[in-house]
Amino acid sequence: MKTKILKPTTENIELAGDIIAGGGIVAFPTETVYGLGANALDPEAVAKVYTAKGRPADNPMIVHIASPLDIERLTPFITPVMEALIEVFWPGPLTMVVKKNPIVPDITTGGLDTVAIRMPDNEIALELIRKAGYPIAAPSANLSGRPSPTRAKDVIQDLDGRVDAIIQGKDCKVGIESTVVDLTEPNKVTILRPGIITSDSLREGLIGCGHTDVAVEYYEPVRETDKPRSPGMKYKHYAPKAEMQIIEGPRDKVVEKIESLRAKIENETNDNGTKKKVGVLLFEEQDFIEAAHEFFARLRDFDEEGVDLILAGALSEKDGVGYAVMNRMLKSAGYKVIKV
Ligand code: TXA
Ligand code: MG
């Protein structure tokens, strides 16, 4: 398939909207990461997204809308908690899982009776949805299992030749995917995937709207065998080609350990006789917003440079944005952590 690489001009966004309305698939920027979109109400178009990504069909997609009013077609009722979260956080990196209407095909929701919805905070994305005239189902625009794409070049690397078009926007502002919350239980907000909208900001937002009685909790699967509430959680994710190892502990000890491991590994050779390359991922302490912005891009850059081993300093924050980045870091490293 020949992929159109489109600069984000008005005409090109209109063209991309036509492609989506006609059942095609288009990658586009959002404020979090790039998405790969199809008409969410067209099962055949959505099937193309699964194929292009190599994504398991039971992993549901997020449906993107351009106005809070668009939610009314997708879900049978809007609760006061939904209203409050829309008011405070949309457009923005918050995805709400709610009961679905029959208009949303099963393939979009991986057979679930709920649908994940978000209104992105990115003009190109919003204009594309308006021009398409349909809600757009879009997972992140990476090949399944690869780090999420935060730059147009990452999308081109993964999807050129596999999709109808790629809109070449700027680098994504946030850098990690949206916070996903389940709102299907009354007076409860369950965080299925952490993001830059943290549990504290959710609580504050709700209290600001008069909801003092709503519990905000993380979903914790109790046993390995529990059916995951967010099917995406069970897959290996975000993996760089290099092996990755997390080092956790006090900053000075972490730096010391990374340096000694680096020196040791860089003395070793690969089977083909080349020296081993080590990449170090050590973010400024406390600057978690910057870590979120950089994380996926750095993993992809290490792969480009042919790094064999990535040594990453753990982010110690127990909640908040640091926790959200750490959630991705753990998955990328296959949960390999050395404590020092
Ligand atoms: O920021 C983002 O959310 C990006 C941009 C493109 O909007 N999208 C994204 O999509 O990260 P994806 O498909 O990579 O992740 C969607 C997550 C998955 O973990 C999926 O399992 C979960 O949302 N999800 C989708 N629908 C769901 C549902 N009905 N119930 C529970 N979890 C759901
Ligand atoms: Mg993804």
Short mmCIF file of C-alpha atoms and ligand atoms in Angstrom, two decimals:
data_model
loop_
_atom_site.label_atom_id
_atom_site.label_comp_id
_atom_site.label_asym_id
_atom_site.label_seq_id
_atom_site.Cartn_x
_atom_site.Cartn_y
_atom_site.Cartn_z
CA MET A 1 0.00 0.00 0.00
CA LYS A 2 1.30 3.47 -0.88
CA THR A 3 1.04 5.70 2.19
CA LYS A 4 0.38 9.42 1.71
CA ILE A 5 2.61 11.47 4.00
CA LEU A 6 0.62 14.66 4.60
CA LYS A 7 1.68 18.04 5.99
CA PRO A 8 -1.10 19.27 8.28
CA THR A 9 -2.62 21.85 5.91
CA THR A 10 -6.38 22.50 5.83
CA GLU A 11 -6.69 20.73 2.47
CA ASN A 12 -4.70 17.73 3.64
CA ILE A 13 -6.74 17.35 6.82
CA GLU A 14 -9.85 17.46 4.66
CA LEU A 15 -8.37 14.79 2.41
CA ALA A 16 -7.53 12.66 5.46
CA GLY A 17 -11.10 13.13 6.72
CA ASP A 18 -12.39 11.87 3.37
CA ILE A 19 -10.12 8.83 3.60
CA ILE A 20 -11.56 7.99 7.02
CA ALA A 21 -15.14 8.60 5.89
CA GLY A 22 -14.45 6.26 2.96
CA GLY A 23 -13.32 3.40 5.22
CA GLY A 24 -9.56 4.04 5.13
CA ILE A 25 -7.05 4.42 7.99
CA VAL A 26 -4.98 7.50 8.86
CA ALA A 27 -2.32 8.15 11.51
CA PHE A 28 -2.60 11.58 13.17
CA PRO A 29 -1.08 13.53 16.07
CA THR A 30 -2.79 14.01 19.41
CA GLU A 31 -1.44 15.75 22.51
CA THR A 32 -0.47 12.39 24.07
CA VAL A 33 0.93 10.13 21.33
CA TYR A 34 0.13 9.64 17.63
CA GLY A 35 -3.03 7.61 16.93
CA LEU A 36 -3.99 5.34 14.03
CA GLY A 37 -7.59 6.17 13.21
CA ALA A 38 -10.58 4.65 11.46
CA ASN A 39 -14.30 5.39 11.45
CA ALA A 40 -15.26 3.94 14.84
CA LEU A 41 -18.73 2.97 13.57
CA ASP A 42 -17.46 0.99 10.56
CA PRO A 43 -16.41 -2.55 11.52
CA GLU A 44 -14.44 -3.13 8.31
CA ALA A 45 -12.44 0.07 8.73
CA VAL A 46 -11.68 -0.77 12.37
CA ALA A 47 -10.54 -4.25 11.32
CA LYS A 48 -7.92 -2.59 9.09
CA VAL A 49 -6.42 -0.85 12.13
CA TYR A 50 -5.96 -4.16 13.96
CA THR A 51 -4.28 -5.62 10.88
CA ALA A 52 -1.99 -2.65 10.23
CA LYS A 53 -0.78 -2.65 13.86
CA GLY A 54 -0.67 -6.41 14.28
CA ARG A 55 -2.88 -5.89 17.33
CA PRO A 56 -4.78 -8.71 19.08
CA ALA A 57 -8.49 -8.34 18.30
CA ASP A 58 -9.60 -8.51 21.94
CA ASN A 59 -7.76 -5.28 22.79
CA PRO A 60 -10.36 -2.50 22.46
CA MET A 61 -9.78 0.95 21.03
CA ILE A 62 -10.35 4.46 22.25
CA VAL A 63 -13.04 6.38 20.38
CA HIS A 64 -12.04 10.01 19.78
CA ILE A 65 -14.65 12.75 19.48
CA ALA A 66 -14.45 16.45 18.61
CA SER A 67 -17.09 17.83 20.97
CA PRO A 68 -18.43 16.68 24.37
CA LEU A 69 -21.89 16.53 22.74
CA ASP A 70 -20.71 13.70 20.47
CA ILE A 71 -20.65 11.39 23.49
CA GLU A 72 -24.45 11.22 23.47
CA ARG A 73 -24.54 8.93 20.42
CA LEU A 74 -22.06 6.51 21.93
CA THR A 75 -23.41 5.92 25.43
CA PRO A 76 -26.97 5.55 26.77
CA PHE A 77 -26.69 7.98 29.67
CA ILE A 78 -24.41 10.66 31.05
CA THR A 79 -23.90 10.56 34.80
CA PRO A 80 -23.08 13.63 36.92
CA VAL A 81 -19.55 12.23 37.43
CA MET A 82 -19.04 11.97 33.66
CA GLU A 83 -20.33 15.51 33.28
CA ALA A 84 -17.91 16.80 35.90
CA LEU A 85 -14.89 15.04 34.38
CA ILE A 86 -15.79 16.30 30.90
CA GLU A 87 -16.12 19.82 32.27
CA VAL A 88 -12.75 19.77 34.01
CA PHE A 89 -10.57 17.60 31.75
CA TRP A 90 -11.85 17.73 28.14
CA PRO A 91 -10.36 18.34 25.71
CA GLY A 92 -7.43 16.49 27.23
CA PRO A 93 -5.61 13.27 28.09
CA LEU A 94 -8.47 11.57 29.97
CA THR A 95 -10.27 8.54 28.51
CA MET A 96 -13.58 7.48 30.05
CA VAL A 97 -14.83 3.89 29.89
CA VAL A 98 -18.65 3.95 29.91
CA LYS A 99 -21.59 1.76 28.85
CA LYS A 100 -21.82 1.54 25.06
CA ASN A 101 -24.73 2.08 22.69
CA PRO A 102 -25.47 -0.54 19.99
CA ILE A 103 -24.22 1.92 17.32
CA VAL A 104 -20.64 1.15 18.46
CA PRO A 105 -19.59 -2.12 16.77
CA ASP A 106 -18.23 -4.98 18.86
CA ILE A 107 -14.92 -4.94 17.01
CA THR A 108 -14.25 -1.38 18.23
CA THR A 109 -14.68 -2.43 21.86
CA GLY A 110 -13.13 -5.90 21.60
CA GLY A 111 -16.53 -7.42 22.34
CA LEU A 112 -17.00 -5.50 25.61
CA ASP A 113 -20.29 -3.80 26.48
CA THR A 114 -18.38 -0.63 27.36
CA VAL A 115 -16.65 1.93 25.17
CA ALA A 116 -13.60 4.10 25.89
CA ILE A 117 -14.05 7.72 24.80
CA ARG A 118 -11.87 10.79 24.76
CA MET A 119 -11.76 14.27 23.27
CA PRO A 120 -8.12 15.01 22.40
CA ASP A 121 -6.54 18.43 22.97
CA ASN A 122 -4.94 18.82 19.55
CA GLU A 123 -6.30 21.00 16.75
CA ILE A 124 -5.24 18.63 13.95
CA ALA A 125 -6.94 15.69 15.65
CA LEU A 126 -10.12 17.68 16.33
CA GLU A 127 -10.26 19.03 12.78
CA LEU A 128 -9.73 15.53 11.37
CA ILE A 129 -12.65 14.16 13.42
CA ARG A 130 -14.88 17.06 12.30
CA LYS A 131 -13.91 16.61 8.66
CA ALA A 132 -14.41 12.83 8.77
CA GLY A 133 -17.88 13.35 10.25
CA TYR A 134 -17.49 10.24 12.42
CA PRO A 135 -15.99 9.43 15.79
CA ILE A 136 -12.51 8.02 15.20
CA ALA A 137 -11.35 4.78 16.82
CA ALA A 138 -7.62 5.06 17.35
CA PRO A 139 -5.04 3.07 19.26
CA SER A 140 -1.50 4.42 19.40
CA ALA A 141 0.07 4.48 15.91
CA ASN A 142 2.87 1.99 16.58
CA LEU A 143 3.28 -1.62 15.58
CA SER A 144 1.83 -3.69 18.43
CA GLY A 145 4.42 -4.17 21.18
CA ARG A 146 6.70 -1.28 20.07
CA PRO A 147 7.15 1.96 22.04
CA SER A 148 4.30 4.42 21.44
CA PRO A 149 5.09 7.02 18.74
CA THR A 150 5.46 10.62 19.90
CA ARG A 151 7.02 12.01 16.68
CA ALA A 152 5.90 11.80 13.03
CA LYS A 153 9.12 9.97 12.13
CA ASP A 154 8.30 7.20 14.64
CA VAL A 155 4.95 6.67 12.93
CA ILE A 156 6.52 6.62 9.48
CA GLN A 157 9.08 4.07 10.68
CA ASP A 158 6.37 1.69 11.93
CA LEU A 159 3.47 2.25 9.52
CA ASP A 160 4.73 3.52 6.13
CA GLY A 161 3.27 1.14 3.55
CA ARG A 162 0.67 -0.24 6.01
CA VAL A 163 -1.81 2.67 6.23
CA ASP A 164 -3.53 5.05 3.78
CA ALA A 165 -2.06 8.26 5.18
CA ILE A 166 0.08 9.73 7.94
CA ILE A 167 -0.43 13.35 9.05
CA GLN A 168 2.95 14.82 9.93
CA GLY A 169 2.29 17.00 12.96
CA LYS A 170 4.65 18.25 15.65
CA ASP A 171 6.08 16.15 18.46
CA CYS A 172 3.40 15.23 20.99
CA LYS A 173 3.19 17.56 23.98
CA VAL A 174 2.53 14.95 26.68
CA GLY A 175 4.44 11.91 25.42
CA ILE A 176 2.60 9.14 27.28
CA GLU A 177 -0.91 7.89 26.57
CA SER A 178 -4.05 9.20 28.24
CA THR A 179 -5.20 8.27 31.72
CA VAL A 180 -7.96 5.64 31.30
CA VAL A 181 -10.73 5.63 33.92
CA ASP A 182 -13.64 3.22 34.28
CA LEU A 183 -16.86 5.00 35.25
CA THR A 184 -19.27 2.08 35.09
CA GLU A 185 -19.71 1.80 38.86
CA PRO A 186 -21.69 4.49 40.69
CA ASN A 187 -19.68 7.04 42.66
CA LYS A 188 -16.43 5.41 41.71
CA VAL A 189 -13.61 6.33 39.37
CA THR A 190 -11.29 3.39 38.73
CA ILE A 191 -7.96 4.19 37.09
CA LEU A 192 -7.20 1.44 34.58
CA ARG A 193 -4.12 3.11 33.10
CA PRO A 194 -2.19 5.93 34.82
CA GLY A 195 -1.31 9.06 32.85
CA ILE A 196 -0.51 12.72 33.39
CA ILE A 197 -3.98 13.30 34.80
CA THR A 198 -3.22 11.82 38.22
CA SER A 199 -5.45 10.42 40.96
CA ASP A 200 -4.95 13.67 42.89
CA SER A 201 -6.03 15.83 39.97
CA LEU A 202 -9.07 13.60 39.40
CA ARG A 203 -10.03 13.97 43.07
CA GLU A 204 -9.51 17.73 43.03
CA GLY A 205 -11.52 18.08 39.82
CA LEU A 206 -14.41 16.10 41.28
CA ILE A 207 -14.41 17.97 44.57
CA GLY A 208 -14.39 21.25 42.65
CA CYS A 209 -17.63 20.11 40.99
CA GLY A 210 -19.22 19.20 44.34
CA HIS A 211 -18.56 15.43 44.17
CA THR A 212 -17.05 14.89 47.59
CA ASP A 213 -18.39 11.33 47.84
CA VAL A 214 -16.72 9.81 44.76
CA ALA A 215 -13.92 7.30 45.36
CA VAL A 216 -10.87 7.45 43.06
CA GLU A 217 -8.97 4.16 43.05
CA TYR A 218 -6.46 2.21 40.99
CA TYR A 219 -7.56 -1.06 39.51
CA GLU A 220 -5.40 -3.82 40.98
CA PRO A 221 -5.85 -7.27 39.52
CA VAL A 222 -5.92 -9.58 42.52
CA ARG A 223 -4.66 -12.71 40.81
CA GLU A 224 -2.73 -13.38 37.60
CA THR A 225 -5.77 -15.20 36.27
CA ASP A 226 -8.23 -12.34 36.86
CA LYS A 227 -9.79 -11.09 33.65
CA PRO A 228 -8.09 -7.74 33.09
CA ARG A 229 -10.49 -4.80 33.15
CA SER A 230 -8.35 -3.09 30.54
CA PRO A 231 -7.44 -5.84 28.08
CA GLY A 232 -4.41 -3.90 26.83
CA MET A 233 -2.75 -4.43 30.21
CA LYS A 234 -2.07 -8.10 29.63
CA TYR A 235 0.17 -7.67 26.60
CA LYS A 236 3.90 -7.05 26.54
CA HIS A 237 4.21 -3.41 25.68
CA TYR A 238 6.44 -0.63 24.58
CA ALA A 239 9.42 -2.93 24.20
CA PRO A 240 12.59 -1.50 22.69
CA LYS A 241 14.71 -3.90 20.62
CA ALA A 242 17.50 -3.58 23.18
CA GLU A 243 17.35 -5.40 26.46
CA MET A 244 16.34 -3.07 29.27
CA GLN A 245 17.19 -3.11 32.94
CA ILE A 246 15.83 -0.79 35.64
CA ILE A 247 17.98 0.25 38.62
CA GLU A 248 16.09 1.36 41.72
CA GLY A 249 17.35 3.01 44.92
CA PRO A 250 18.81 6.26 46.26
CA ARG A 251 20.02 8.49 43.42
CA ASP A 252 23.77 8.29 44.19
CA LYS A 253 23.66 4.50 44.44
CA VAL A 254 21.70 4.25 41.20
CA VAL A 255 24.22 6.43 39.35
CA GLU A 256 27.09 4.38 40.78
CA LYS A 257 25.48 1.09 39.75
CA ILE A 258 24.69 2.32 36.25
CA GLU A 259 28.27 3.51 35.76
CA SER A 260 29.77 0.24 36.93
CA LEU A 261 27.40 -1.85 34.80
CA ARG A 262 28.05 0.39 31.82
CA ALA A 263 31.81 0.04 32.15
CA LYS A 264 31.50 -3.72 32.42
CA ILE A 265 29.15 -4.22 29.47
CA GLU A 266 31.01 -1.82 27.19
CA ASN A 267 34.04 -4.05 27.56
CA GLU A 268 32.12 -7.00 26.16
CA THR A 269 31.75 -7.80 22.47
CA ASN A 270 28.76 -9.05 20.49
CA ASP A 271 28.90 -12.34 18.57
CA ASN A 272 29.77 -10.40 15.42
CA GLY A 273 32.82 -8.87 17.08
CA THR A 274 31.44 -5.34 17.62
CA LYS A 275 31.68 -3.70 21.04
CA LYS A 276 28.47 -3.74 23.06
CA LYS A 277 26.63 -0.43 23.25
CA VAL A 278 24.90 0.79 26.40
CA GLY A 279 22.17 3.47 26.57
CA VAL A 280 21.51 5.29 29.84
CA LEU A 281 18.07 6.64 30.72
CA LEU A 282 18.35 8.80 33.79
CA PHE A 283 15.85 11.62 34.14
CA GLU A 284 16.25 14.74 36.27
CA GLU A 285 14.86 14.02 39.68
CA GLN A 286 11.32 15.33 40.17
CA ASP A 287 10.91 16.51 36.56
CA PHE A 288 8.33 13.87 35.72
CA ILE A 289 6.59 15.91 33.02
CA GLU A 290 9.87 16.02 31.11
CA ALA A 291 10.37 12.28 31.68
CA ALA A 292 6.90 11.61 30.24
CA HIS A 293 7.66 13.80 27.25
CA GLU A 294 10.99 12.07 26.53
CA PHE A 295 10.43 8.45 27.53
CA PHE A 296 9.18 6.74 24.35
CA ALA A 297 11.29 8.92 22.04
CA ARG A 298 14.44 7.94 23.93
CA LEU A 299 13.64 4.22 23.65
CA ARG A 300 13.23 4.59 19.91
CA ASP A 301 16.44 6.61 19.60
CA PHE A 302 18.36 3.90 21.43
CA ASP A 303 17.06 1.35 18.93
CA GLU A 304 18.16 3.58 16.04
CA GLU A 305 21.63 3.85 17.55
CA GLY A 306 21.87 0.08 17.81
CA VAL A 307 22.11 0.05 21.61
CA ASP A 308 22.33 -3.48 23.08
CA LEU A 309 21.40 -2.69 26.68
CA ILE A 310 19.42 0.17 28.19
CA LEU A 311 20.10 0.98 31.85
CA ALA A 312 17.26 3.06 33.30
CA GLY A 313 17.05 4.83 36.66
CA ALA A 314 13.69 4.09 38.34
CA LEU A 315 11.34 7.01 39.01
CA SER A 316 10.57 6.87 42.68
CA GLU A 317 7.23 8.71 42.80
CA LYS A 318 4.56 6.46 44.30
CA ASP A 319 1.69 8.19 42.54
CA GLY A 320 1.35 11.02 40.05
CA VAL A 321 3.15 11.53 36.76
CA GLY A 322 6.33 9.74 37.89
CA TYR A 323 4.24 6.68 38.65
CA ALA A 324 2.65 6.84 35.18
CA VAL A 325 6.05 6.93 33.47
CA MET A 326 7.35 4.17 35.76
CA ASN A 327 4.34 2.05 34.74
CA ARG A 328 5.59 2.20 31.11
CA MET A 329 9.22 1.74 32.14
CA LEU A 330 8.44 -1.48 34.01
CA LYS A 331 6.58 -2.91 31.02
CA SER A 332 9.37 -1.91 28.63
CA ALA A 333 11.90 -3.69 30.80
CA GLY A 334 9.72 -6.75 31.29
CA TYR A 335 9.71 -5.87 35.03
CA LYS A 336 13.46 -6.45 35.42
CA VAL A 337 14.54 -4.31 38.39
CA ILE A 338 17.84 -4.31 40.30
CA LYS A 339 17.52 -2.78 43.77
CA VAL A 340 20.61 -0.98 45.10
O1 TXA B 1 -3.54 8.82 24.60
C1 TXA B 1 -4.11 7.81 24.19
O2 TXA B 1 -4.95 7.23 24.86
C2 TXA B 1 -3.75 7.32 22.77
C3 TXA B 1 -4.15 8.41 21.78
C4 TXA B 1 -4.00 7.97 20.34
O3 TXA B 1 -5.45 8.83 22.04
N1 TXA B 1 -4.41 6.09 22.48
C5 TXA B 1 -4.05 4.91 23.06
O4 TXA B 1 -4.75 3.82 22.62
O5 TXA B 1 -3.19 4.82 23.89
P1 TXA B 1 -4.33 2.31 22.93
O6 TXA B 1 -5.25 1.50 22.08
O7 TXA B 1 -2.89 2.13 22.70
O8 TXA B 1 -4.72 2.10 24.41
C6 TXA B 1 -6.09 2.03 24.80
C7 TXA B 1 -6.19 1.41 26.17
C8 TXA B 1 -5.87 -0.07 26.14
O9 TXA B 1 -5.15 -0.42 27.30
C9 TXA B 1 -7.26 -0.70 26.12
O10 TXA B 1 -7.25 -2.00 26.65
C10 TXA B 1 -8.04 0.28 26.99
O11 TXA B 1 -7.54 1.55 26.63
N2 TXA B 1 -9.48 0.23 26.66
C11 TXA B 1 -10.08 0.59 25.51
N3 TXA B 1 -11.40 0.35 25.56
C12 TXA B 1 -11.66 -0.16 26.77
C13 TXA B 1 -12.83 -0.62 27.45
N4 TXA B 1 -14.04 -0.59 26.86
N5 TXA B 1 -12.70 -1.10 28.70
C14 TXA B 1 -11.49 -1.12 29.30
N6 TXA B 1 -10.35 -0.71 28.73
C15 TXA B 1 -10.42 -0.24 27.49
MG MG B 2 -0.87 1.51 22.61
#
